[in-house]
Short mmCIF file of C-alpha atoms and ligand atoms in Angstrom, two decimals:
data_model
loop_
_atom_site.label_atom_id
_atom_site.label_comp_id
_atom_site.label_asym_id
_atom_site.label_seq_id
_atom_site.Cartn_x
_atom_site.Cartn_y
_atom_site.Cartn_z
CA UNK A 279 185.82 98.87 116.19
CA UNK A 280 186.90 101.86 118.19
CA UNK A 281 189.17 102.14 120.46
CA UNK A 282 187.43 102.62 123.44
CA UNK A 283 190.16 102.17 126.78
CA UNK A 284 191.40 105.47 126.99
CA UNK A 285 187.84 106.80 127.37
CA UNK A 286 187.03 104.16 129.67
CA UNK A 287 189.92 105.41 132.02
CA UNK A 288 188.50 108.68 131.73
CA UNK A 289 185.30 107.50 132.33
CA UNK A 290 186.10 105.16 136.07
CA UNK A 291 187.68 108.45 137.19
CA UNK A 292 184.54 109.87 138.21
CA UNK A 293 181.04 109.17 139.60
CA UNK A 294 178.25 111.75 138.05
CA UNK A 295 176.24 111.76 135.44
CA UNK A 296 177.66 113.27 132.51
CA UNK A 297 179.02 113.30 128.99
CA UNK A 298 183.06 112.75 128.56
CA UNK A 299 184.44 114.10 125.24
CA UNK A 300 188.07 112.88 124.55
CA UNK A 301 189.56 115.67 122.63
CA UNK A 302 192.65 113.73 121.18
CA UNK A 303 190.59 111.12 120.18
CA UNK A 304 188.54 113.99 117.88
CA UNK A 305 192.08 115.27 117.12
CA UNK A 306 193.32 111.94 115.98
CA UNK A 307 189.88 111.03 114.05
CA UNK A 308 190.22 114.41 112.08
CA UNK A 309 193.85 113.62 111.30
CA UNK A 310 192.86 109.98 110.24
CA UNK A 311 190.01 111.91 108.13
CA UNK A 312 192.51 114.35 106.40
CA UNK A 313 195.27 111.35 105.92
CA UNK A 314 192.59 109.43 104.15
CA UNK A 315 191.62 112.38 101.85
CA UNK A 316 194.20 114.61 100.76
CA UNK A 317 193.91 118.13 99.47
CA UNK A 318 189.91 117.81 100.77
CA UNK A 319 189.52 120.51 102.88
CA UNK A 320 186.99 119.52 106.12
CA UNK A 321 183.83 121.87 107.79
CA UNK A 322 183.04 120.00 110.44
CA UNK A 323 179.23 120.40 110.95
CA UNK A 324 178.45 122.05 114.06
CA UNK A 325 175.12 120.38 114.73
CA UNK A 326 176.43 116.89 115.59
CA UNK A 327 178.41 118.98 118.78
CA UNK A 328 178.37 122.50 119.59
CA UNK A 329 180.63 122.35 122.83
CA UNK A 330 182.84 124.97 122.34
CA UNK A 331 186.04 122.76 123.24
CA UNK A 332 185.63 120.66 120.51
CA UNK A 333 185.12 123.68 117.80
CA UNK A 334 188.08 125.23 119.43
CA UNK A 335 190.13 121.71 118.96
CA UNK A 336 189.09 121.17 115.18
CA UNK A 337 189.59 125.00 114.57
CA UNK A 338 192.61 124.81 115.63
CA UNK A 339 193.91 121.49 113.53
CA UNK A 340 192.63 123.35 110.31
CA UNK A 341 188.73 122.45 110.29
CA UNK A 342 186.16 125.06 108.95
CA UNK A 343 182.71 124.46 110.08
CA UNK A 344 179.40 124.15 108.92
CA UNK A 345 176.80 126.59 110.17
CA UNK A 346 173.11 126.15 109.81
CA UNK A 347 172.56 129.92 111.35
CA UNK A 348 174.01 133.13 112.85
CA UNK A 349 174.04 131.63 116.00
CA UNK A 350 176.15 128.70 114.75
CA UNK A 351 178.28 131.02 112.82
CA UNK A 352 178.90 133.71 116.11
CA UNK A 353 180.27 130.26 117.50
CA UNK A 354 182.02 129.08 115.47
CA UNK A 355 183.63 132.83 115.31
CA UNK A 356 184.80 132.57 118.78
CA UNK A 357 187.22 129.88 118.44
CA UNK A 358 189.04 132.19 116.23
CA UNK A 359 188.71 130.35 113.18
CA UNK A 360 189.32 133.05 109.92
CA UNK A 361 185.54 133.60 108.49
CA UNK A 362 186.57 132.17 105.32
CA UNK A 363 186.98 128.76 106.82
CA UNK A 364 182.38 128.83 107.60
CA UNK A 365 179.56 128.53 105.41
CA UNK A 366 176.43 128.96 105.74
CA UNK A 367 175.05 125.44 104.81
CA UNK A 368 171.81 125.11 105.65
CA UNK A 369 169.16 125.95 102.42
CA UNK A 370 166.50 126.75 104.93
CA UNK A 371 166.74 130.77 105.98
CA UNK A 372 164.86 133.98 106.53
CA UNK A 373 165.68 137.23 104.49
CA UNK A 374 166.72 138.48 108.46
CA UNK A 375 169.33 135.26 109.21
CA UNK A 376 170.99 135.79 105.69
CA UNK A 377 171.80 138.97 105.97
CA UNK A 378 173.10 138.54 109.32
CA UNK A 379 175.50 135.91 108.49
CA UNK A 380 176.77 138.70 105.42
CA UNK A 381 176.93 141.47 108.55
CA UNK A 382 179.28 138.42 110.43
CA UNK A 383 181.78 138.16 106.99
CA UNK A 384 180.09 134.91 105.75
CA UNK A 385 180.15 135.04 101.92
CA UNK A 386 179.86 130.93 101.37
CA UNK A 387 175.97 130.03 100.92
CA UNK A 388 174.13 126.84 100.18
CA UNK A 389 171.23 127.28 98.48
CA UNK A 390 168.54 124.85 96.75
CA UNK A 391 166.19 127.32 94.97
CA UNK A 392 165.08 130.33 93.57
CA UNK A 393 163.65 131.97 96.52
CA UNK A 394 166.38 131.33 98.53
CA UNK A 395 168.61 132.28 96.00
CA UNK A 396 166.78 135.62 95.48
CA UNK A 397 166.81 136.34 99.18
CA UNK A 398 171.05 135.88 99.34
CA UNK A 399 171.18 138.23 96.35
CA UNK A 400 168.84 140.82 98.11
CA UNK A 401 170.74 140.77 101.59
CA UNK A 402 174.24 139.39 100.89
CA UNK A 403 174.52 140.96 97.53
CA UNK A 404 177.90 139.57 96.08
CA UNK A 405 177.93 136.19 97.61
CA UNK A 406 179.27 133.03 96.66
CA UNK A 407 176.70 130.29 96.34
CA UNK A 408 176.40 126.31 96.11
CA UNK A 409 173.48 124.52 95.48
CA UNK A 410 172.66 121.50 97.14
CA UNK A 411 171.99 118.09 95.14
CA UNK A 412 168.99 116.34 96.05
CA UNK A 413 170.10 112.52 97.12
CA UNK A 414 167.79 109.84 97.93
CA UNK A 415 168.99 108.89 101.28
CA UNK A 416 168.93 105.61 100.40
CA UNK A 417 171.55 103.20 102.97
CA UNK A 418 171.90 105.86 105.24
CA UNK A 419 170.00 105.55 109.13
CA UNK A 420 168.97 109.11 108.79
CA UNK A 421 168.03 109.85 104.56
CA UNK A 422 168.21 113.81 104.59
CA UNK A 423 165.65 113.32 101.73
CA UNK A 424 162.98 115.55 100.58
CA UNK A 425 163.37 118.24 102.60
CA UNK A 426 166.71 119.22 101.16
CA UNK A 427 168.79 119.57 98.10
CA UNK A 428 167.04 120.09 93.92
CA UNK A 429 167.07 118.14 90.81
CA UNK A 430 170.06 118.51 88.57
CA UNK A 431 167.44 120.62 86.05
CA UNK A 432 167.02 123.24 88.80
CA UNK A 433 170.06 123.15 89.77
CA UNK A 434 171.10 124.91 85.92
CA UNK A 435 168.35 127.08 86.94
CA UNK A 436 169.76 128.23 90.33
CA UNK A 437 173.32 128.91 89.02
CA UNK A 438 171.86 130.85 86.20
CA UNK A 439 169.77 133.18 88.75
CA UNK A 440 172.24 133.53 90.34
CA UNK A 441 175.11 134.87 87.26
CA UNK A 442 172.07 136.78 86.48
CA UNK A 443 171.93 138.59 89.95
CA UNK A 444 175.45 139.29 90.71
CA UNK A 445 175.91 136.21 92.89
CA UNK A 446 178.63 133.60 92.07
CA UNK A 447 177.43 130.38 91.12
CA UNK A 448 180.53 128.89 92.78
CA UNK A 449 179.61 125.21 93.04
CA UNK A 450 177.66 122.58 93.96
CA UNK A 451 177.00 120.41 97.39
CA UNK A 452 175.11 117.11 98.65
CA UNK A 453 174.69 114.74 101.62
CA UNK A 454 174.65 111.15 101.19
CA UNK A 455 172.54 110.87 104.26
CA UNK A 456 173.52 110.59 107.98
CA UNK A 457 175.21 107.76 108.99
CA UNK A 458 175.55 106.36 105.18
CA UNK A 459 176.25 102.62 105.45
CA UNK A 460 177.09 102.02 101.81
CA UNK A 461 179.54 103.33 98.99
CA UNK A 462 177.16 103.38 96.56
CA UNK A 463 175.54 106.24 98.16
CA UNK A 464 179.16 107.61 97.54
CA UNK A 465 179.67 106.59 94.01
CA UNK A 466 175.82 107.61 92.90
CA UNK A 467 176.81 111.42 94.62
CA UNK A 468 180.28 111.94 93.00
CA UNK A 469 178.64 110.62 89.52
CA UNK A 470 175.52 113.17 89.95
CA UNK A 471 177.91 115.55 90.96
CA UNK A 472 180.13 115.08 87.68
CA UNK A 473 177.04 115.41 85.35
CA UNK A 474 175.86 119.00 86.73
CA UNK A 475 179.72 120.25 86.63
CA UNK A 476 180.12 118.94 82.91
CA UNK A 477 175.95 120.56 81.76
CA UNK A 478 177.15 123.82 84.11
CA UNK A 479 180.45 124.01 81.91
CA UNK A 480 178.42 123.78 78.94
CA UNK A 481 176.12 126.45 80.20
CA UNK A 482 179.07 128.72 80.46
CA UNK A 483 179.27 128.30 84.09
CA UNK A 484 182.45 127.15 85.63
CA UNK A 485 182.47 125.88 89.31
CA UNK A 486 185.37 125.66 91.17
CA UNK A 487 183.95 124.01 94.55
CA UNK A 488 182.54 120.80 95.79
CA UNK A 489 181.13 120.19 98.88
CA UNK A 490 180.69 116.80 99.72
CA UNK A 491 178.38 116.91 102.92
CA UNK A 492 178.33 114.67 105.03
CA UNK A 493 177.41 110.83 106.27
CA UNK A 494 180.40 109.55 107.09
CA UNK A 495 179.56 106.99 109.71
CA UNK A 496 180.68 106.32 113.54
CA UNK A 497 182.01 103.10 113.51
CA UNK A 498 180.90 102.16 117.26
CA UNK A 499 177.28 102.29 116.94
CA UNK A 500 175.03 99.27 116.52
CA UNK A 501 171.58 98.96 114.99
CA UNK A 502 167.84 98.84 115.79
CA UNK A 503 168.58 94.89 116.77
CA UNK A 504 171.83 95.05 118.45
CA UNK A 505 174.29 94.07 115.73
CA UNK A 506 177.38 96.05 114.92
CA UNK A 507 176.74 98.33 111.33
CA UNK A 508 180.05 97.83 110.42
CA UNK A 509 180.15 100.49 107.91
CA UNK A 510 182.53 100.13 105.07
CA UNK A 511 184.69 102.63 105.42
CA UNK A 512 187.97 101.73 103.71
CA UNK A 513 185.43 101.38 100.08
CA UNK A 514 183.97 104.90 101.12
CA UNK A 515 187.18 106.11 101.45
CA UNK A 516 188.27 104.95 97.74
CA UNK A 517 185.06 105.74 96.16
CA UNK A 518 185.28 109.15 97.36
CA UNK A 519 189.33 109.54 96.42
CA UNK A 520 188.15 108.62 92.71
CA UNK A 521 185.28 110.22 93.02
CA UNK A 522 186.86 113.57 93.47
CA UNK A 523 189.88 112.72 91.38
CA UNK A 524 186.92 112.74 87.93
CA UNK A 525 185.56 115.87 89.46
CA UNK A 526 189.02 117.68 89.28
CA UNK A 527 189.20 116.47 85.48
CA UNK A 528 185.72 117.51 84.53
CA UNK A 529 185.55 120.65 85.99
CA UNK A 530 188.07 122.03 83.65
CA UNK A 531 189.98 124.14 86.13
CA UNK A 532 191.32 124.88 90.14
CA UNK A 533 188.26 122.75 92.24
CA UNK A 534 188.24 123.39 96.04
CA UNK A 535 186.77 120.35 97.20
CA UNK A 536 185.45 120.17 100.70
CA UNK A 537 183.66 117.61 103.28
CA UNK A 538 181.38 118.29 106.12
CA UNK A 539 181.43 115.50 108.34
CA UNK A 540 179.78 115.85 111.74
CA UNK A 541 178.93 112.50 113.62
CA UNK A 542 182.29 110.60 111.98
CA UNK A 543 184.62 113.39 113.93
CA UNK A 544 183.04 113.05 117.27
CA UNK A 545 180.64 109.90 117.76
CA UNK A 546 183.07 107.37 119.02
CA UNK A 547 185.25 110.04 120.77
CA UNK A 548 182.00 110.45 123.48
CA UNK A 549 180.75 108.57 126.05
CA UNK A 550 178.47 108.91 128.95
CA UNK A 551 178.70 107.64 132.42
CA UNK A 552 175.20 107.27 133.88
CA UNK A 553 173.56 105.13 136.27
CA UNK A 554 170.68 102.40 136.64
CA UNK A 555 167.54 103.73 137.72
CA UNK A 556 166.02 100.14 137.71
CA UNK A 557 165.80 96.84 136.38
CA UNK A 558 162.25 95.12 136.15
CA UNK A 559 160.47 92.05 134.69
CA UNK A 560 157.20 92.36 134.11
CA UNK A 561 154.66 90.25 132.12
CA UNK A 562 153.84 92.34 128.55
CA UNK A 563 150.80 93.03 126.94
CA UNK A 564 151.37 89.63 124.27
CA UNK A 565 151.42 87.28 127.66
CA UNK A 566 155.28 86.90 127.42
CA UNK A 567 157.29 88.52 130.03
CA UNK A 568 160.39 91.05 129.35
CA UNK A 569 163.03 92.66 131.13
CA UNK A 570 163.26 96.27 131.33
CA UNK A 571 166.88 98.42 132.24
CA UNK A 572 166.15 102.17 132.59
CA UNK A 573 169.03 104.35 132.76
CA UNK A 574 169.31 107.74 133.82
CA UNK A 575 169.58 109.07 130.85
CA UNK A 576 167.75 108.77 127.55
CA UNK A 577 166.24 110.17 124.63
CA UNK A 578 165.82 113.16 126.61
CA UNK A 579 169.30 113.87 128.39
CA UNK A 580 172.42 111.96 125.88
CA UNK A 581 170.34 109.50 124.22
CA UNK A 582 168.41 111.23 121.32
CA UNK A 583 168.80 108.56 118.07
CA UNK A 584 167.74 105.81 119.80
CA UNK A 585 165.03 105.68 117.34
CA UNK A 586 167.16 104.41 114.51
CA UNK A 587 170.41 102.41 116.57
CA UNK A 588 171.63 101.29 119.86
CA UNK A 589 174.26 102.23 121.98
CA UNK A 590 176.93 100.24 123.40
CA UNK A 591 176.24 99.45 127.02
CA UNK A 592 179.29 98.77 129.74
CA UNK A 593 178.71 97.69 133.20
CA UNK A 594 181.74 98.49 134.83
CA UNK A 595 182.92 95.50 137.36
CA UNK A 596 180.76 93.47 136.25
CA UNK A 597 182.14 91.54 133.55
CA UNK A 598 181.48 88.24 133.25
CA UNK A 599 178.20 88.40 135.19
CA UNK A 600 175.17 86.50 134.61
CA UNK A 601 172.85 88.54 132.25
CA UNK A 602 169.06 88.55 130.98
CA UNK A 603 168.14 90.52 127.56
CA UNK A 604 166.23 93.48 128.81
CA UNK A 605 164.55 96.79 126.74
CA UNK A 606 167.13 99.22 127.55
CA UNK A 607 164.95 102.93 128.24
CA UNK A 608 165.38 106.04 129.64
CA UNK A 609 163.97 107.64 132.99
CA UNK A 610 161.06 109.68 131.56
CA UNK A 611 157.40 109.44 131.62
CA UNK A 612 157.28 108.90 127.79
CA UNK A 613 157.03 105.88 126.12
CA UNK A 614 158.96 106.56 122.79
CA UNK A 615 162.50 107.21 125.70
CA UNK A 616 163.20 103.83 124.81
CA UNK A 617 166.03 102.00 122.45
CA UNK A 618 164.21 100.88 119.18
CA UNK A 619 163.77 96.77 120.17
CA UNK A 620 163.85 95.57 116.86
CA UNK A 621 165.36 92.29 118.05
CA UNK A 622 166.37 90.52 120.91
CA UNK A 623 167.24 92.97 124.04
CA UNK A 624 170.58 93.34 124.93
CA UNK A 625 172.51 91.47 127.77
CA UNK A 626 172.41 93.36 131.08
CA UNK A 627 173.54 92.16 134.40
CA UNK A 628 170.59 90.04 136.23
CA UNK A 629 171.40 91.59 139.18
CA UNK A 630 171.73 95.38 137.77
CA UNK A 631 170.61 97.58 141.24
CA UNK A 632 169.76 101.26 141.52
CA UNK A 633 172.73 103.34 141.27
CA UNK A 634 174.88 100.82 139.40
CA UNK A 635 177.39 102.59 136.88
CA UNK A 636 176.73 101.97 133.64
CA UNK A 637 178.63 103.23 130.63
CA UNK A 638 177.21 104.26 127.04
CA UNK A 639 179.62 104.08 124.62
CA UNK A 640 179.75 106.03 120.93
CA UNK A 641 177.23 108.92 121.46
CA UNK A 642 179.95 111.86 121.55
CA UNK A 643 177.55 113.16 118.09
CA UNK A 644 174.06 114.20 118.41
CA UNK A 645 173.72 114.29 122.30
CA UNK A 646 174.89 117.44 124.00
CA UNK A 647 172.38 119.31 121.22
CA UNK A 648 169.10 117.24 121.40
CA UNK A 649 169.04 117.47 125.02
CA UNK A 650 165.46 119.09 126.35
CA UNK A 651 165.54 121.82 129.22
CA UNK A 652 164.59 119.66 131.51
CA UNK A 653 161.94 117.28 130.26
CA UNK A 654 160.03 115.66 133.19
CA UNK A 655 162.21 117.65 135.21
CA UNK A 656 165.24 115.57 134.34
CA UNK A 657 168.05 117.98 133.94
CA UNK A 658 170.28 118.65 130.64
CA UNK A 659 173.42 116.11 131.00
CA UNK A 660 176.63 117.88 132.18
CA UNK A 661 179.48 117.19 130.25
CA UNK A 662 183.93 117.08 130.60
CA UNK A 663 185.96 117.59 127.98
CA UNK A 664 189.09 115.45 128.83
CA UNK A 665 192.24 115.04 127.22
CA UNK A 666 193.19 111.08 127.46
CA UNK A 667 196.47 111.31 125.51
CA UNK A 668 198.08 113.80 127.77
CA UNK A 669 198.02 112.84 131.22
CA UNK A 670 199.10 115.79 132.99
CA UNK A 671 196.64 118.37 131.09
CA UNK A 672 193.59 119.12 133.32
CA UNK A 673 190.13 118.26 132.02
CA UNK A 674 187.57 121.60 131.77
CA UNK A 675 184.50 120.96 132.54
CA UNK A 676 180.87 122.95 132.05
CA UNK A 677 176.99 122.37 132.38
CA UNK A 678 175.09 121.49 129.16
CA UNK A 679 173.67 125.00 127.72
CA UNK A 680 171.09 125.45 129.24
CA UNK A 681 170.47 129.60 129.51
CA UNK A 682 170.46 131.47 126.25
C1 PLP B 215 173.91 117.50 109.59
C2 PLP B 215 174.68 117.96 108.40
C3 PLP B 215 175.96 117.44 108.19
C4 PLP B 215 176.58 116.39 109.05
O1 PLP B 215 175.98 115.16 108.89
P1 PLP B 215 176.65 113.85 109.51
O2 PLP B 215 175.79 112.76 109.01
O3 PLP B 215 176.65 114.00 110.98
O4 PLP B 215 178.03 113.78 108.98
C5 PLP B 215 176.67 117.94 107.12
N1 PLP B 215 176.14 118.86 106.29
C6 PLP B 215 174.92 119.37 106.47
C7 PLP B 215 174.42 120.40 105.52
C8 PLP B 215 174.15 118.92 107.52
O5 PLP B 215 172.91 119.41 107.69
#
């Protein structure tokens, strides 16, 4: 379980709407991450949250980052992180976005077949490229199947092209799947990963970089029913140390070996302080009858995976209260703003009224990003970036982007 107090603290000190992000607690999580896996160098992947405090933070402890675009890569650029420390990791570009990432100093690209791979060599001419593994997905919330990633047999293929073209076929890259809830997931990558290295050695290719993606899980967040995922961690952990530990003997020379983590950096390190709308009980279309909590905020404004987990609710002052299970929703006009109610609905105050504080814990990844312009006119969450560790250094603060 996290530790959750010092973002509580931070969280009673104010009354708004918004998203806290506890900065030491992403500095600490990183250091845990790099503590756990030595000489694995980390690209945090922008996606899970762009706020520009937090890039500047893990820039500035050593991260690299993970862009998915130019825009990505311009920002992470302006935390002053050296170019070499970004790639350009997502497989999915136009002839235009690739050779503006090469005009930015980018020369790291993922790529996961031959028209992409054609389209680097045409407008970053000289690049380095991995290719992305196809995974299943399987044990992981969010499976990053399908859309990404080749066969091993393409793979060959890929890195050929690209000798042939004057790219470097510098390595090879997968994702487990967000939120990955088992090390097999782990042990099935590394293994895949092993076999291309050993069939690219033999095809006179030698690769000299590993990127393991990313999945690592938050460790607050519960599931579609409620109950804690517990991820195992420690066994990820190990797999992965091995893991890389056979890669470094089969690939027959220096392997940089990096991971991209996004949601394990920054998930529990987030929490939002929002407020009841309303608490009903109305009689459902089965006959039975069913509380319903909706918060101001939901899938819309903080609250985007809600269709795959729960987050942890806190009622502040109320503990020990008498509570009924309720739906827990959001404050729009659509019916999918609601927390997937697999299971029994979780304990709210009877008495919740309009306006009561209520805090949701673990959603510092995927939040700030998902949130719509203004959907229903509800406006994009606000959010603090707050230091909890040091008490005397003064929180910054900024609106949600909202203006491009
Ligand atoms: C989204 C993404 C990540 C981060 O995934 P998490 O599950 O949040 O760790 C890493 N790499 C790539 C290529 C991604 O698209």
């Amino acid at each position: 379980m996290p530790e959750y107090a010092r973002l509580r603290t931070a969280l009673a000190a104010g009354e708004d709407d918004r998203l806290i992000l506890d900065l030491d607690g992403i500095e600490a999580q990183y250091d845990a991450l790099v503590g756990e896996l030595p000489g694995v160098a980390v690209r945090f992947a922008m996606k899970a949250c762009p706020v520009d405090e937090v890039l500047a933070t893990l820039a500035a402890r050593g991260a690299g980052f993970d862009a998915a675009g130019p825009q990505e890569i311009a920002q992470a650029l302006r935390t002053g992180v050296p170019v070499e420390r970004i790639h350009y990791g997502n497989t999915i570009k136009s002839d235009r976005q690739i050779a503006e990432a090469h005009r930015l100093g980018v020369r790291d690209f993922a790529t996961d077949s031959l028209a992409d791979l054609a389209a680097i060599a045409a407008h970053a001419p000289g690049a380095r490229v991995f290719c992305r593994l196809a995974t299943t997905g399987e044990g992981a919330l969010w499976g990053l199947s399908r859309k990404f990633g080749c066969s091993p047999e393409d793979a060959l293929r890929i890195l050929e092209a690209a000798r042939a073209s004057g790219l470097t076929p510098a390595g090879l890259s997968v994702h487990v799947g967000s939120q990955q809830l088992t090390s097999e997931a782990w042990q099935n990558a590394l293994d895949t990963l092993a076999t291309v290295i050993e069939e690219a050695g033999r095809h006179g290719i030698r690769l000299d970089h590993v990127n393991l993606g990313g999945g690592l899980p938050a460790l607050g967040a519960l599931d579609r029913s409620g109950r804690p995922l517990d991820p195992p961690l420690d066994k990820m952990f190990t797999v992965i140390r091995e893991g890389v530990q056979r890669l470094r003997e089969v690939s027959g020379g220096p392997l940089d070996v990096l991971i991209e983590p996004g949601r394990h950096l920054v998930a529990d390190h987030g929490a939002i302080r929002a407020h009841v709308t309303r608490l009903t009980e109305r009689q459902q279309l089965d006959g039975g009858r069913a509380y319903w909590l909706y918060l101001s905020c939901g899938k819309f404004n903080g609250l985007y995976e809600m269709d795959e987990l729960r987050y942890r609710l806190e009622f502040p002052g109320r503990a020990g209260a008498p509570t009924v299970p309720a739906v827990v929703a959001g404050p729009t006009c659509d019916s999918d703003d609601a927390f997937a109610d697999d299971g029994p609905g979780m304990q709210v105050p009877r008495d919740a009224a309009s306006g009561d504080q209520v805090w949701v814990l673990s959603c510092g990844a995927y939040s700030t990003a998902y949130t719509t312009q203004g959907f229903n006119g509800f406006p994009p969450l606000p959010y603090s970036c707050v230091r909890t560790g040091a008490a005397d250094a003064p929180a910054t603060t900024g609106a949600a982007p909202k203006e491009s």
